Coordinates of C-alpha atoms in Angstrom, one line a residue:
M1 CA -5.6 -2.0 -14.3
G2 CA -8.5 -3.1 -12.1
P3 CA -11.5 -1.0 -11.2
H4 CA -10.8 2.1 -9.2
R5 CA -12.3 5.4 -8.1
G6 CA -10.9 8.9 -8.0
G7 CA -8.8 8.7 -11.2
A8 CA -6.0 6.4 -10.0
P9 CA -5.7 3.0 -8.4
V10 CA -5.3 3.4 -4.6
F11 CA -3.8 1.1 -2.1
V12 CA -4.0 2.2 1.5
D13 CA -1.6 1.1 4.2
T14 CA -3.9 1.1 7.3
D15 CA -1.1 0.7 9.8
V16 CA -1.6 4.3 11.1
L17 CA -5.3 3.8 11.4
V18 CA -5.0 0.5 13.3
N19 CA -2.0 1.2 15.5
E20 CA -2.3 4.9 16.4
R21 CA -6.0 5.4 17.1
D22 CA -8.6 3.9 19.4
R23 CA -10.3 0.8 18.1
A24 CA -13.8 2.1 17.3
E25 CA -12.4 5.1 15.4
A26 CA -9.9 3.0 13.5
R27 CA -12.6 0.5 12.5
E28 CA -14.9 3.3 11.3
D29 CA -12.1 4.9 9.3
V30 CA -11.0 1.6 7.7
G31 CA -14.7 0.8 7.0
S32 CA -15.0 4.1 5.1
L33 CA -12.2 3.0 2.8
R34 CA -14.6 0.5 1.2
A35 CA -15.8 3.4 -1.0
W36 CA -12.5 3.0 -2.9
A37 CA -13.2 -0.7 -3.8
P38 CA -10.0 -2.0 -2.2
L39 CA -8.2 -5.0 -3.6
A40 CA -9.1 -8.3 -2.1
L41 CA -6.3 -10.4 -0.7
D42 CA -6.3 -13.6 -2.7
H43 CA -3.8 -16.4 -3.5
E44 CA -2.4 -14.5 -6.4
V45 CA -1.5 -11.6 -4.2
V46 CA 0.0 -13.9 -1.6
E47 CA 2.2 -15.7 -4.2
S48 CA 3.3 -12.4 -5.6
A49 CA 4.2 -11.3 -2.0
W50 CA 6.3 -14.4 -1.5
N51 CA 8.1 -13.5 -4.8
V52 CA 8.7 -9.9 -3.6
E53 CA 9.9 -11.2 -0.2
D54 CA 12.3 -13.6 -1.7
R55 CA 13.7 -11.4 -4.4
L56 CA 14.0 -8.1 -2.5
G57 CA 14.5 -9.3 1.1
L58 CA 11.5 -7.3 2.4
S59 CA 9.7 -8.3 5.5
W60 CA 6.5 -10.4 4.9
W61 CA 4.2 -7.5 5.6
D62 CA 6.1 -5.0 3.5
A63 CA 6.2 -7.5 0.6
L64 CA 2.4 -8.0 0.9
I65 CA 1.8 -4.3 0.7
V66 CA 4.1 -4.0 -2.3
A67 CA 2.5 -7.0 -4.0
A68 CA -1.0 -5.6 -3.5
A69 CA 0.0 -2.2 -4.8
M70 CA 1.5 -4.0 -7.9
R71 CA -1.7 -6.0 -8.4
A72 CA -3.9 -2.9 -8.1
G73 CA -1.8 -1.1 -10.8
C74 CA -0.6 1.6 -8.4
S75 CA 2.1 4.0 -9.5
W76 CA 2.8 5.2 -6.0
L77 CA 2.7 3.6 -2.5
L78 CA 2.4 6.2 0.3
T79 CA 4.0 4.7 3.4
K80 CA 6.3 5.7 6.2
D81 CA 7.7 2.1 6.5
L82 CA 9.8 1.9 3.3
H83 CA 12.5 4.2 2.0
D84 CA 11.3 7.3 0.1
E85 CA 11.6 7.0 -3.6
Q86 CA 12.5 3.3 -3.7
E87 CA 10.9 1.6 -6.7
F88 CA 9.6 -2.0 -6.6
F89 CA 8.5 -3.4 -10.0
G90 CA 7.1 -0.1 -11.2
V91 CA 5.6 1.0 -7.8
K92 CA 7.4 4.0 -6.4
V93 CA 7.4 4.5 -2.6
I94 CA 6.5 8.0 -1.5
S95 CA 6.9 9.1 2.1
P96 CA 3.9 11.3 3.1
F97 CA 6.2 13.1 5.5
T98 CA 8.6 14.1 2.7
H99 CA 6.4 15.1 -0.3
A100 CA 3.3 17.3 -0.6
P101 CA 0.4 15.8 -2.5
G102 CA 0.8 18.3 -5.3
E103 CA 4.4 17.4 -5.7
V104 CA 3.6 13.8 -6.3
L105 CA 0.5 14.3 -8.4
G106 CA 2.2 16.9 -10.5
S107 CA 4.7 14.2 -11.7
A108 CA 1.9 12.0 -13.0

């Protein structure tokens, strides 16, 4: 597992921040995520995403998100864009609209 803060590796899908807010507010919010030391997108993550895309038939962007979560050592991926409770190579998808934080963290 790579370096992380807050007790668990974190991968953030910024889709909501970028697409559902005004630009200045979204940029400020995304900038604040640097405190979590996010994973850099490198060739290894891209190659892993190609593998996920080919093997699972996910869209490129979903495959990239899953690959980055895998690389970061995440147990869960909170997203509204994939099916709740699907598991991809050890990363479990959690819909933030279906599960309360305590429900997810209690299963750790």
